[in-house]
Amino acid sequence: AAPAACRLVSATHLSGERGQPVAELTELAPWLASGDVVVLLGPDSEFGRAVGQGSGDRALRLLDPWLEVVPRENLILELVSHRVAGSGPGSTPHAARMLALARRAGLGSVLTNAVRYAERRDAPVVDVLDAARRLVALDRRHVDRRNAEGFLKSGKHMHEIAEEICRLSGTGESDREARLLLSRTRVLSDRCRLDPRADLGIGEVHFPEFDGPNSDTAGSRAAGAGGGASAAGVLRARCEAAVGGRYGSAPRQVIWKRLHDELETIDKLGYASYFLTVADITDLIRERGIRCAARGSGAGSLVNYLLGVSGVDPIRHNLLMERFLSVRRQSLPDIDIDVESARRTEIYQAILDRFGGERCVCVSMMDTYRVRHAVRDVGAAFGMPPVEIDAMAKAFPHIRAREARTALRELPELRASGLAEERLRVLFGLVERLDGLPRHIAVHPCGVLLSDATLLDRTPIEASYAGFPMSQFDKDDVEDLGLLKLDVLGIRMQSAMAHAIAEIARVDDVAVDLDDAAHVPFEDPDTYAMISSAKTLGVFQIESPGQRELVGKSGIDTFEEVIADISLFRPGPVKSDMITPYLEVKQGWRQVTYDHPDL
């Protein structure tokens, strides 16, 4: 049932206006007829509204279109009683009439509580969220609930409500009927239960198929790879064919041994198609004349170097493959690709076109409430003037919403602001209750999701603001699901470099290849002198005040020292004071000592 439910949610989100997932019955019919989807008609459905208007016969006629496309056992009437006054939707009399009509129509019925919050005291929070979503101030006209009964009730509470409904519906044995109603609810919930492994594929890895419609793009580039070659065979052929171009006439013994070990690890883990897929994407980016470079631990892989995914030689720099990929670690390998920020969306579109919407979507990101957003939305819901809300929100540092009142007590600038007044107590109480709740969903700034043709069976999708298909799961969810997430990061420095090269070609008619050592040698005294002078504003990764101080104290003479400088200026080495002994040794003020001879 999970594949049908995922595709149904996706179809509903993509069929209408973004942010308003509503579909007509005709659009839902193909998914409902399969028998894998259960339909609940509740008090807010057209059927439920007809019952509320006292028109039982009309309500029964409204069931006919549903019964034409939904198997009778899958059309269920959903009873809800929030014990509101009167006989409209949400009242016990309304639920009782729906139960009576379910018997008359020969349909099943279940009891739910239309839960919107975990505890009764959270009802005002929902009101604020509704007001923020609708861009209106809190008012009786804008509040959906009529009491605070929409919380997650206990079994005892639900049994009491079931008894009330059954008694009003005209059944003789209300306690027995109530137990039957709850039993039917339990049976349906068991039927709808998902198996994480069988239904969602958790615990497995889902790479794009090597023999799929797009795989020949990667496979055809492999020297000597026949049409029936396996992914592992194609990967080996591509790597072996690239050794000569990367290493020329250098001694091969170390290279072949390292390549054999890496390919053996990749083969054991079954990740060959992963590497071919990433190589296909980096080739796709470069074919469009877009600058591209791998970052992170993936640079420690010789396979990535030979495929052209990374431009860093791991043998020359003594980098470890095991930091990137090991049979002892179950997590998926992670290759991050830096591209020109000005052309990132063009790359997204190219990847989506290459792999198709069945195998490739963007990753989503859930924006959650922190203090400033919470203050703005609660203040707007309270009808405060926008200028006052803006000043109040900006008075807070970037902290969690739940820390608002603590900050008001402890931070001097907030104590002097007058925000801790008693009249604002309720406002800040609601601000703290919004902490961590979802505010809106957006496309992840760099994550692209790749999988086989079953991708849409395991993740529902919707359209991003820019129109890209976007999984409703975030980056942590997709990793748990075993889906390949490729981070394509837009880097402004890459765009600046591309622009500089284009300007050099336009003004001086000189073609510069930044990836060719003949054009840009590693041994360049003028560049190292400029770095050592600490005049590195605008130089990627060594332009912050701390980095400028470090390169000035260190003095840079080789490319390896640039690597050491960037590696030292990270949280771990800084907190454990690795910088001081490094500088003392480098300047000759201390003897070199090693904790172990192998180091």
Coordinates of C-alpha atoms in Angstrom, one line a residue:
A1 CA 0.0 0.0 0.0
A2 CA 2.9 2.4 0.6
P3 CA 3.8 2.8 -3.1
A4 CA 0.2 3.7 -4.0
A5 CA -0.1 6.1 -1.0
C6 CA 3.2 7.9 -1.9
R7 CA 2.2 8.3 -5.6
L8 CA -1.2 9.4 -4.6
V9 CA 0.1 12.1 -2.4
S10 CA 2.6 13.2 -5.1
A11 CA -0.1 13.3 -7.7
T12 CA -2.3 15.4 -5.5
H13 CA 0.4 17.9 -4.7
L14 CA 1.5 18.2 -8.4
S15 CA -2.0 18.5 -9.9
G16 CA -3.0 21.8 -8.4
E17 CA -1.7 25.1 -7.1
R18 CA 1.5 24.8 -5.0
G19 CA 0.7 24.8 -1.3
Q20 CA -3.0 23.8 -1.9
P21 CA -3.0 20.0 -2.4
V22 CA -6.5 19.3 -3.5
A23 CA -7.6 16.8 -6.2
E24 CA -10.8 15.9 -7.9
L25 CA -12.2 12.4 -7.6
T26 CA -11.5 11.8 -11.3
E27 CA -7.8 12.5 -10.7
L28 CA -7.8 10.2 -7.7
A29 CA -9.7 7.3 -9.4
P30 CA -6.7 5.4 -10.9
W31 CA -5.1 5.2 -7.5
L32 CA -8.3 4.3 -5.6
A33 CA -9.3 1.5 -7.9
S34 CA -6.2 -0.6 -7.1
G35 CA -7.5 -1.6 -3.7
D36 CA -4.3 -0.5 -1.9
V37 CA -5.8 2.8 -0.7
V38 CA -8.5 3.2 2.0
V39 CA -10.7 6.3 1.8
L40 CA -12.1 7.9 4.9
L41 CA -15.0 10.3 4.5
G42 CA -15.1 12.4 7.7
P43 CA -17.3 15.3 9.0
D44 CA -15.6 17.9 6.7
S45 CA -16.2 15.8 3.5
E46 CA -19.1 16.6 1.2
F47 CA -20.9 13.6 2.7
G48 CA -20.3 14.9 6.2
R49 CA -21.5 18.4 5.4
A50 CA -24.7 16.9 3.9
V51 CA -25.3 15.0 7.2
G52 CA -24.8 18.2 9.1
Q53 CA -27.5 19.8 7.0
G54 CA -29.9 17.1 8.0
S55 CA -30.1 15.6 4.5
G56 CA -29.5 11.8 5.0
D57 CA -30.8 10.8 1.6
R58 CA -28.7 13.3 -0.2
A59 CA -25.7 12.2 1.8
L60 CA -26.2 8.6 0.7
R61 CA -26.4 9.7 -2.9
L62 CA -23.1 11.5 -2.5
L63 CA -21.5 8.0 -1.8
D64 CA -22.4 6.7 -5.3
P65 CA -19.5 8.4 -7.2
W66 CA -17.0 7.0 -4.6
L67 CA -18.4 3.5 -4.8
E68 CA -17.9 3.6 -8.5
V69 CA -14.1 3.8 -8.1
V70 CA -13.4 2.5 -4.6
P71 CA -14.0 -1.1 -3.5
R72 CA -16.8 -1.1 -0.9
E73 CA -14.6 -2.5 1.8
N74 CA -12.1 0.4 1.3
L75 CA -14.7 3.2 1.7
I76 CA -15.0 4.0 5.4
L77 CA -17.0 6.6 7.2
E78 CA -14.9 8.5 9.8
L79 CA -16.7 9.5 13.0
V80 CA -15.4 12.5 15.0
S81 CA -16.9 14.0 18.1
H82 CA -15.2 16.9 19.8
R83 CA -18.4 17.3 21.9
V84 CA -19.2 20.7 20.5
A85 CA -22.7 22.2 21.1
G86 CA -25.4 21.7 18.5
S87 CA -25.7 19.0 15.9
G88 CA -23.1 20.1 13.3
P89 CA -19.8 18.5 12.3
G90 CA -17.7 17.8 15.5
S91 CA -20.7 17.2 17.7
T92 CA -21.8 13.8 19.1
P93 CA -25.3 13.9 17.3
H94 CA -23.5 14.4 14.0
A95 CA -21.2 11.5 14.5
A96 CA -24.2 9.4 15.6
R97 CA -26.1 10.2 12.4
M98 CA -23.0 9.2 10.3
L99 CA -22.8 5.9 12.2
A100 CA -26.5 5.2 11.5
L101 CA -26.0 6.0 7.7
A102 CA -22.9 3.8 7.6
R103 CA -25.2 0.9 8.7
R104 CA -27.8 1.9 6.3
A105 CA -25.3 2.0 3.4
G106 CA -23.5 -1.2 4.4
L107 CA -20.2 0.6 4.9
G108 CA -17.6 0.3 7.6
S109 CA -17.0 3.0 10.2
V110 CA -14.2 4.0 12.5
L111 CA -13.7 6.5 15.3
T112 CA -10.9 9.1 15.2
N113 CA -10.4 12.4 17.1
A114 CA -9.1 14.5 14.2
V115 CA -6.0 15.1 16.3
R116 CA -4.2 18.4 15.8
Y117 CA -2.1 18.7 18.9
A118 CA -0.6 16.3 21.5
E119 CA -2.0 17.9 24.7
R120 CA -5.1 20.0 25.4
R121 CA -3.0 22.9 26.5
D122 CA -1.5 23.2 23.0
A123 CA -4.8 24.4 21.4
P124 CA -3.8 28.1 21.4
V125 CA -0.6 27.2 19.6
V126 CA -2.6 25.7 16.8
D127 CA -4.6 29.0 16.6
V128 CA -1.4 31.0 16.2
L129 CA -0.2 28.7 13.5
D130 CA -3.5 28.9 11.6
A131 CA -3.4 32.7 11.8
A132 CA 0.2 32.8 10.6
R133 CA -0.7 30.4 7.7
R134 CA -3.6 32.5 6.6
L135 CA -1.9 35.9 7.3
V136 CA -4.7 37.1 9.5
A137 CA -4.9 38.3 13.1
L138 CA -6.4 36.0 15.8
D139 CA -10.2 36.4 15.9
R140 CA -13.2 34.2 16.7
R141 CA -13.9 34.2 12.9
H142 CA -10.5 32.8 12.1
V143 CA -10.3 30.0 14.8
D144 CA -11.3 26.6 13.4
R145 CA -11.7 24.9 16.8
R146 CA -14.7 25.4 19.0
N147 CA -13.1 23.8 22.1
A148 CA -9.8 22.1 23.0
E149 CA -10.9 18.5 22.4
G150 CA -8.6 17.9 19.3
F151 CA -5.8 16.4 21.3
L152 CA -4.4 12.9 21.4
K153 CA -6.8 11.2 23.7
S154 CA -6.3 8.0 25.7
G155 CA -8.2 4.8 25.0
K156 CA -10.4 5.4 28.0
H157 CA -11.5 8.8 26.6
M158 CA -12.2 7.4 23.2
H159 CA -14.3 4.6 24.6
E160 CA -16.4 7.1 26.4
I161 CA -17.0 9.0 23.2
A162 CA -17.7 5.8 21.3
E163 CA -20.4 4.9 23.9
E164 CA -22.0 8.4 23.5
I165 CA -22.1 8.1 19.7
C166 CA -23.5 4.5 19.8
R167 CA -26.2 5.4 22.4
L168 CA -27.4 8.4 20.3
S169 CA -27.3 6.4 17.1
G170 CA -30.2 4.2 18.3
T171 CA -28.4 0.9 19.0
G172 CA -29.6 -1.0 22.0
E173 CA -26.3 -2.2 23.5
S174 CA -24.2 0.9 23.4
D175 CA -21.3 -0.6 25.3
R176 CA -21.0 -3.6 23.0
E177 CA -21.4 -1.4 19.9
A178 CA -18.8 1.0 21.2
R179 CA -16.3 -1.9 21.6
L180 CA -17.1 -3.0 18.0
L181 CA -16.5 0.5 16.7
L182 CA -13.1 0.7 18.5
S183 CA -12.3 -2.8 17.3
R184 CA -13.0 -1.8 13.6
T185 CA -10.7 1.2 14.2
R186 CA -7.9 -1.0 15.5
V187 CA -8.3 -3.4 12.6
L188 CA -8.0 -0.6 10.1
S189 CA -5.0 0.9 11.8
D190 CA -3.3 -2.5 11.7
R191 CA -4.1 -2.8 8.1
C192 CA -2.5 0.6 7.3
R193 CA 0.6 -0.1 9.4
L194 CA 3.8 0.2 7.3
D195 CA 6.7 -2.2 7.4
P196 CA 9.8 0.0 7.4
R197 CA 11.8 -2.5 5.4
A198 CA 9.3 -4.0 3.0
D199 CA 7.3 -0.8 2.3
L200 CA 9.9 1.9 2.6
G201 CA 13.1 0.1 1.8
I202 CA 14.8 1.1 5.1
G203 CA 18.0 -0.9 5.6
E204 CA 18.6 -1.3 1.8
V205 CA 20.5 0.9 -0.7
H206 CA 18.7 2.1 -3.8
F207 CA 21.1 3.3 -6.5
P208 CA 20.1 4.1 -10.0
E209 CA 20.0 1.0 -12.2
F210 CA 23.2 0.4 -14.2
D211 CA 21.1 -1.1 -17.0
G212 CA 18.5 1.6 -16.8
P213 CA 17.6 4.0 -19.6
N214 CA 20.4 6.5 -18.8
S215 CA 23.2 4.1 -17.7
D216 CA 24.7 3.7 -21.2
T217 CA 25.8 7.3 -20.9
A218 CA 28.3 6.4 -18.2
G219 CA 28.9 2.9 -19.5
S220 CA 29.8 3.9 -23.0
R221 CA 32.7 5.9 -21.8
A222 CA 34.4 2.9 -20.3
A223 CA 37.2 1.6 -22.5
G224 CA 36.6 -1.9 -23.6
A225 CA 33.2 -2.2 -21.8
G226 CA 30.8 -4.3 -23.8
G227 CA 27.0 -3.8 -23.8
G228 CA 26.6 -6.6 -21.3
A229 CA 29.3 -5.5 -18.8
S230 CA 28.5 -5.3 -15.1
A231 CA 28.7 -2.0 -13.2
A232 CA 31.8 -3.3 -11.5
G233 CA 33.4 -4.2 -14.8
V234 CA 32.7 -0.8 -16.4
L235 CA 34.0 1.0 -13.3
R236 CA 37.3 -1.0 -13.4
A237 CA 37.7 -0.4 -17.2
R238 CA 37.2 3.3 -16.8
C239 CA 39.7 3.6 -14.0
E240 CA 42.3 1.5 -15.7
A241 CA 41.9 3.4 -18.9
A242 CA 42.5 6.7 -17.0
V243 CA 45.7 5.7 -15.3
G244 CA 48.0 6.7 -18.2
G245 CA 46.4 10.1 -18.6
R246 CA 46.7 10.9 -14.8
Y247 CA 50.1 9.4 -14.1
G248 CA 52.0 9.3 -17.4
S249 CA 55.1 7.2 -17.1
A250 CA 55.2 7.2 -13.3
P251 CA 55.9 3.9 -11.6
R252 CA 52.7 1.9 -11.5
Q253 CA 53.1 -0.7 -8.6
V254 CA 51.7 1.6 -5.9
I255 CA 49.0 2.9 -8.2
W256 CA 47.7 -0.6 -9.3
K257 CA 47.8 -1.9 -5.7
R258 CA 45.8 1.1 -4.4
L259 CA 43.3 0.8 -7.3
H260 CA 42.8 -2.9 -6.7
D261 CA 42.2 -2.4 -3.0
E262 CA 39.7 0.4 -3.6
L263 CA 37.8 -1.5 -6.3
E264 CA 37.6 -4.6 -4.1
T265 CA 36.0 -2.5 -1.3
I266 CA 33.6 -0.9 -3.7
D267 CA 32.7 -4.3 -5.1
K268 CA 32.1 -5.8 -1.6
L269 CA 29.7 -3.0 -0.7
G270 CA 28.0 -3.1 -4.1
Y271 CA 28.6 0.6 -4.8
A272 CA 29.9 0.5 -8.3
S273 CA 26.8 2.0 -9.8
Y274 CA 27.1 4.9 -7.3
F275 CA 30.5 5.9 -8.5
L276 CA 29.5 5.6 -12.2
T277 CA 26.4 7.8 -11.4
V278 CA 28.5 10.5 -9.7
A279 CA 31.0 10.4 -12.6
D280 CA 28.2 10.7 -15.1
I281 CA 27.0 13.8 -13.3
T282 CA 30.4 15.5 -13.1
D283 CA 31.0 14.7 -16.8
L284 CA 27.5 16.2 -17.5
I285 CA 28.5 19.4 -15.6
R286 CA 31.8 19.8 -17.4
E287 CA 30.2 19.2 -20.8
R288 CA 28.3 22.4 -20.2
G289 CA 31.4 24.3 -19.5
I290 CA 30.7 24.7 -15.8
R291 CA 33.5 24.6 -13.3
C292 CA 33.2 21.6 -11.0
A293 CA 35.3 20.2 -8.1
A294 CA 34.8 17.6 -5.4
R295 CA 35.2 18.4 -1.7
G296 CA 35.4 16.4 1.5
S297 CA 36.6 12.9 2.2
G298 CA 35.8 11.8 -1.4
A299 CA 39.1 13.3 -2.4
G300 CA 40.8 10.4 -0.6
S301 CA 39.6 8.0 -3.3
L302 CA 41.9 7.1 -6.2
V303 CA 38.8 5.8 -8.1
N304 CA 37.3 9.3 -7.8
Y305 CA 40.5 10.8 -9.1
L306 CA 40.7 8.5 -12.1
L307 CA 37.0 9.0 -12.9
G308 CA 37.5 12.8 -13.0
V309 CA 35.1 13.3 -10.0
S310 CA 38.0 14.8 -8.0
G311 CA 41.0 16.7 -9.1
V312 CA 43.1 15.8 -6.1
D313 CA 45.7 13.0 -6.4
P314 CA 45.3 11.0 -3.1
I315 CA 48.6 9.1 -3.6
R316 CA 50.6 12.3 -3.9
H317 CA 49.0 13.8 -0.8
N318 CA 48.8 10.5 1.2
L319 CA 45.1 10.7 1.6
L320 CA 43.1 7.7 3.1
M321 CA 40.4 5.9 1.2
E322 CA 39.0 4.5 4.5
R323 CA 38.0 8.0 5.7
F324 CA 35.6 8.1 2.8
L325 CA 34.6 4.5 2.4
S326 CA 35.2 1.3 4.4
V327 CA 33.6 -2.1 4.7
R328 CA 33.6 -1.5 8.5
R329 CA 31.2 1.4 8.2
Q330 CA 27.6 1.1 7.0
S331 CA 26.9 4.7 6.1
L332 CA 26.6 5.7 2.5
P333 CA 29.6 7.4 0.9
D334 CA 29.2 11.1 0.6
I335 CA 30.7 13.1 -2.3
D336 CA 30.1 16.8 -2.3
I337 CA 30.5 18.7 -5.6
D338 CA 31.3 22.4 -5.8
V339 CA 29.9 24.2 -8.8
E340 CA 29.5 27.7 -10.0
S341 CA 26.8 29.3 -7.9
A342 CA 25.5 31.4 -10.8
R343 CA 24.6 28.2 -12.7
R344 CA 23.5 25.8 -9.9
T345 CA 19.8 25.7 -11.0
E346 CA 21.0 25.0 -14.6
I347 CA 22.9 22.0 -13.2
Y348 CA 19.8 20.8 -11.2
Q349 CA 17.7 20.9 -14.4
A350 CA 20.4 19.0 -16.4
I351 CA 20.6 16.3 -13.7
L352 CA 16.8 16.0 -13.6
D353 CA 16.6 15.8 -17.4
R354 CA 19.3 13.1 -17.5
F355 CA 17.8 10.8 -14.9
G356 CA 14.1 11.7 -15.2
G357 CA 11.5 12.4 -12.6
E358 CA 11.1 8.7 -11.7
R359 CA 14.7 8.5 -10.5
C360 CA 15.8 12.0 -9.5
V361 CA 14.2 14.7 -7.3
C362 CA 15.5 17.5 -5.0
V363 CA 15.8 17.0 -1.2
S364 CA 13.6 19.2 1.0
M365 CA 14.5 21.2 4.1
M366 CA 12.1 21.9 6.9
D367 CA 12.4 25.4 8.2
T368 CA 11.5 25.3 11.9
Y369 CA 10.7 28.1 14.4
R370 CA 13.5 29.9 16.1
V371 CA 12.9 32.9 18.3
R372 CA 12.8 35.7 15.7
H373 CA 10.3 33.9 13.4
A374 CA 8.2 32.9 16.4
V375 CA 8.1 36.5 17.7
R376 CA 7.1 37.8 14.2
D377 CA 4.3 35.2 13.8
V378 CA 2.9 35.4 17.3
G379 CA 3.0 39.2 17.2
A380 CA 1.2 39.3 13.9
A381 CA -1.4 36.9 15.2
F382 CA -1.9 39.3 18.2
G383 CA -2.5 42.2 15.7
M384 CA 0.6 44.2 16.9
P385 CA 1.9 46.9 14.5
P386 CA 4.5 45.6 12.1
V387 CA 7.1 48.2 13.1
E388 CA 6.8 47.1 16.8
I389 CA 7.0 43.4 15.8
D390 CA 10.1 44.0 13.7
A391 CA 11.9 45.9 16.5
M392 CA 11.0 43.2 19.0
A393 CA 12.2 40.3 16.8
K394 CA 15.5 42.0 16.0
A395 CA 16.2 42.7 19.7
F396 CA 16.8 38.9 20.2
P397 CA 20.0 37.1 19.2
H398 CA 19.7 34.0 17.0
I399 CA 18.6 31.5 19.7
R400 CA 16.0 28.8 20.1
A401 CA 12.4 30.0 20.7
R402 CA 12.2 28.1 24.0
E403 CA 15.0 30.3 25.4
A404 CA 13.1 33.6 24.9
R405 CA 12.1 34.3 28.5
T406 CA 15.5 33.1 29.8
A407 CA 17.2 35.6 27.4
L408 CA 14.9 38.3 28.6
R409 CA 16.0 37.7 32.2
E410 CA 19.8 37.2 31.5
L411 CA 20.8 39.4 28.6
P412 CA 21.4 43.0 29.7
E413 CA 20.3 44.5 26.4
L414 CA 17.0 42.6 26.6
R415 CA 16.4 43.5 30.2
A416 CA 16.7 47.2 29.3
S417 CA 14.4 46.8 26.3
G418 CA 11.2 46.6 28.4
L419 CA 10.1 43.3 26.7
A420 CA 9.9 41.5 30.0
E421 CA 6.8 43.4 31.0
E422 CA 3.8 41.4 32.4
R423 CA 1.6 42.5 29.4
L424 CA 3.9 40.4 27.1
R425 CA 3.9 37.3 29.3
V426 CA 1.3 35.5 27.2
L427 CA 3.0 36.4 23.9
F428 CA 6.4 35.0 25.0
G429 CA 4.7 31.9 26.4
L430 CA 3.3 31.2 23.0
V431 CA 6.7 32.1 21.4
E432 CA 8.4 29.4 23.5
R433 CA 5.7 26.8 22.6
L434 CA 6.4 27.3 18.9
D435 CA 10.0 26.2 19.4
G436 CA 11.1 23.6 16.8
L437 CA 7.7 23.3 15.1
P438 CA 7.7 23.3 11.3
R439 CA 7.2 26.7 9.7
H440 CA 7.5 25.9 6.0
I441 CA 9.1 23.4 3.6
A442 CA 11.7 24.5 1.0
V443 CA 14.1 22.9 -1.4
H444 CA 17.4 22.0 0.2
P445 CA 20.1 24.4 -1.1
C446 CA 22.3 21.7 -2.5
G447 CA 20.8 18.2 -2.1
V448 CA 19.8 16.1 -5.1
L449 CA 18.2 12.7 -4.6
L450 CA 19.1 9.8 -7.0
S451 CA 17.5 6.3 -6.9
D452 CA 16.2 3.5 -9.1
A453 CA 12.7 3.6 -10.7
T454 CA 11.1 2.8 -7.4
L455 CA 11.9 6.3 -6.0
L456 CA 8.4 7.6 -6.1
D457 CA 7.1 4.4 -4.4
R458 CA 9.1 5.4 -1.3
T459 CA 8.9 9.2 -1.1
P460 CA 6.0 11.5 -1.8
I461 CA 7.0 14.7 -3.8
E462 CA 5.7 18.2 -4.3
A463 CA 6.9 21.1 -6.4
S464 CA 9.4 23.6 -5.0
Y465 CA 8.9 27.4 -5.4
A466 CA 11.2 27.2 -8.5
G467 CA 9.2 24.3 -9.9
F468 CA 11.7 21.5 -9.2
P469 CA 10.2 18.2 -8.0
M470 CA 11.1 17.9 -4.3
S471 CA 10.9 15.0 -1.9
Q472 CA 8.9 15.6 1.3
F473 CA 11.7 14.0 3.3
D474 CA 14.7 15.9 4.5
K475 CA 18.4 15.0 4.3
D476 CA 18.3 12.9 7.4
D477 CA 15.2 11.0 6.3
V478 CA 16.6 10.1 2.9
E479 CA 19.8 8.7 4.3
D480 CA 17.8 6.5 6.6
L481 CA 15.8 5.3 3.6
G482 CA 19.0 4.3 1.8
L483 CA 18.6 6.9 -1.0
L484 CA 21.7 8.4 -2.6
K485 CA 21.9 12.1 -1.8
L486 CA 24.4 14.1 -3.9
D487 CA 25.3 17.5 -2.6
V488 CA 25.8 20.0 -5.5
L489 CA 27.0 23.2 -3.7
G490 CA 26.9 26.5 -5.4
I491 CA 30.2 28.3 -4.7
R492 CA 30.5 32.0 -5.5
M493 CA 34.3 31.6 -5.9
Q494 CA 33.8 29.1 -8.6
S495 CA 31.7 31.6 -10.5
A496 CA 34.3 34.4 -9.8
M497 CA 37.0 32.1 -11.3
A498 CA 34.9 31.3 -14.4
H499 CA 34.2 35.0 -14.8
A500 CA 37.9 35.9 -14.5
I501 CA 38.9 33.3 -17.1
A502 CA 36.2 34.6 -19.5
E503 CA 37.5 38.2 -19.0
I504 CA 41.1 37.2 -19.6
A505 CA 40.0 35.4 -22.8
R506 CA 38.0 38.5 -23.9
V507 CA 40.5 41.2 -23.1
D508 CA 43.9 39.5 -23.6
D509 CA 42.8 36.7 -26.0
V510 CA 44.5 34.1 -23.7
A511 CA 42.9 30.8 -22.8
V512 CA 43.7 29.8 -19.2
D513 CA 43.0 26.3 -17.9
L514 CA 43.0 26.4 -14.1
D515 CA 43.2 22.6 -13.9
D516 CA 46.4 22.4 -16.0
A517 CA 49.6 22.8 -14.0
A518 CA 51.3 24.2 -17.1
H519 CA 49.0 27.2 -16.9
V520 CA 48.7 27.4 -13.1
P521 CA 51.8 25.9 -11.5
F522 CA 51.8 24.8 -7.8
E523 CA 55.2 26.4 -7.4
D524 CA 54.5 30.1 -7.6
P525 CA 56.6 32.3 -5.2
D526 CA 54.6 35.4 -5.9
T527 CA 51.3 33.8 -4.9
Y528 CA 52.8 32.4 -1.7
A529 CA 54.3 35.8 -0.8
M530 CA 50.9 37.4 -1.3
I531 CA 49.3 34.8 1.0
S532 CA 52.0 35.2 3.6
S533 CA 51.4 38.9 3.7
A534 CA 47.9 38.1 4.9
K535 CA 46.3 40.1 2.1
T536 CA 43.8 37.4 1.3
L537 CA 40.5 39.1 1.4
G538 CA 38.4 37.5 -1.4
V539 CA 40.6 34.4 -1.5
F540 CA 38.4 31.3 -0.9
Q541 CA 38.9 29.6 2.5
I542 CA 41.7 31.8 3.7
E543 CA 39.9 35.2 3.9
S544 CA 38.4 35.2 7.4
P545 CA 40.2 37.3 10.1
G546 CA 41.4 34.2 11.9
Q547 CA 42.7 32.7 8.7
R548 CA 44.5 35.9 7.7
E549 CA 46.2 35.9 11.1
L550 CA 47.3 32.3 10.8
V551 CA 48.8 32.5 7.3
G552 CA 50.6 35.7 8.4
K553 CA 52.1 34.0 11.4
S554 CA 52.9 30.8 9.6
G555 CA 54.3 32.1 6.3
I556 CA 53.4 30.0 3.3
D557 CA 56.1 28.5 1.0
T558 CA 54.4 25.5 -0.6
F559 CA 50.9 24.2 -1.6
E560 CA 51.1 21.6 1.2
E561 CA 51.4 24.4 3.8
V562 CA 48.2 25.9 2.4
I563 CA 46.5 22.5 3.0
A564 CA 48.0 22.4 6.6
D565 CA 46.7 25.9 7.3
I566 CA 43.2 25.2 6.2
S567 CA 43.2 21.8 8.1
L568 CA 44.3 23.5 11.3
F569 CA 41.7 26.2 11.2
R570 CA 38.8 23.9 12.1
P571 CA 36.9 23.6 15.4
G572 CA 38.8 20.5 16.7
P573 CA 42.4 21.7 16.1
V574 CA 41.5 25.2 17.3
K575 CA 39.9 24.0 20.6
S576 CA 42.7 21.6 21.4
D577 CA 45.3 24.2 20.5
M578 CA 47.1 22.3 17.8
I579 CA 48.0 25.6 16.1
T580 CA 50.6 26.9 18.6
P581 CA 52.9 23.8 18.5
Y582 CA 52.6 23.7 14.7
L583 CA 53.7 27.4 14.4
E584 CA 56.5 26.8 17.0
V585 CA 57.9 23.9 15.1
K586 CA 57.5 25.6 11.7
Q587 CA 59.4 28.7 12.8
G588 CA 62.2 26.5 14.4
W589 CA 61.4 27.4 18.0
R590 CA 60.7 23.8 19.0
Q591 CA 62.0 20.3 17.9
V592 CA 59.7 18.0 16.0
T593 CA 58.5 15.1 18.1
Y594 CA 56.1 12.3 17.1
D595 CA 53.9 10.2 19.3
H596 CA 54.6 7.1 17.2
P597 CA 57.4 6.4 14.7
D598 CA 54.8 5.6 11.9
L599 CA 53.5 9.2 12.2

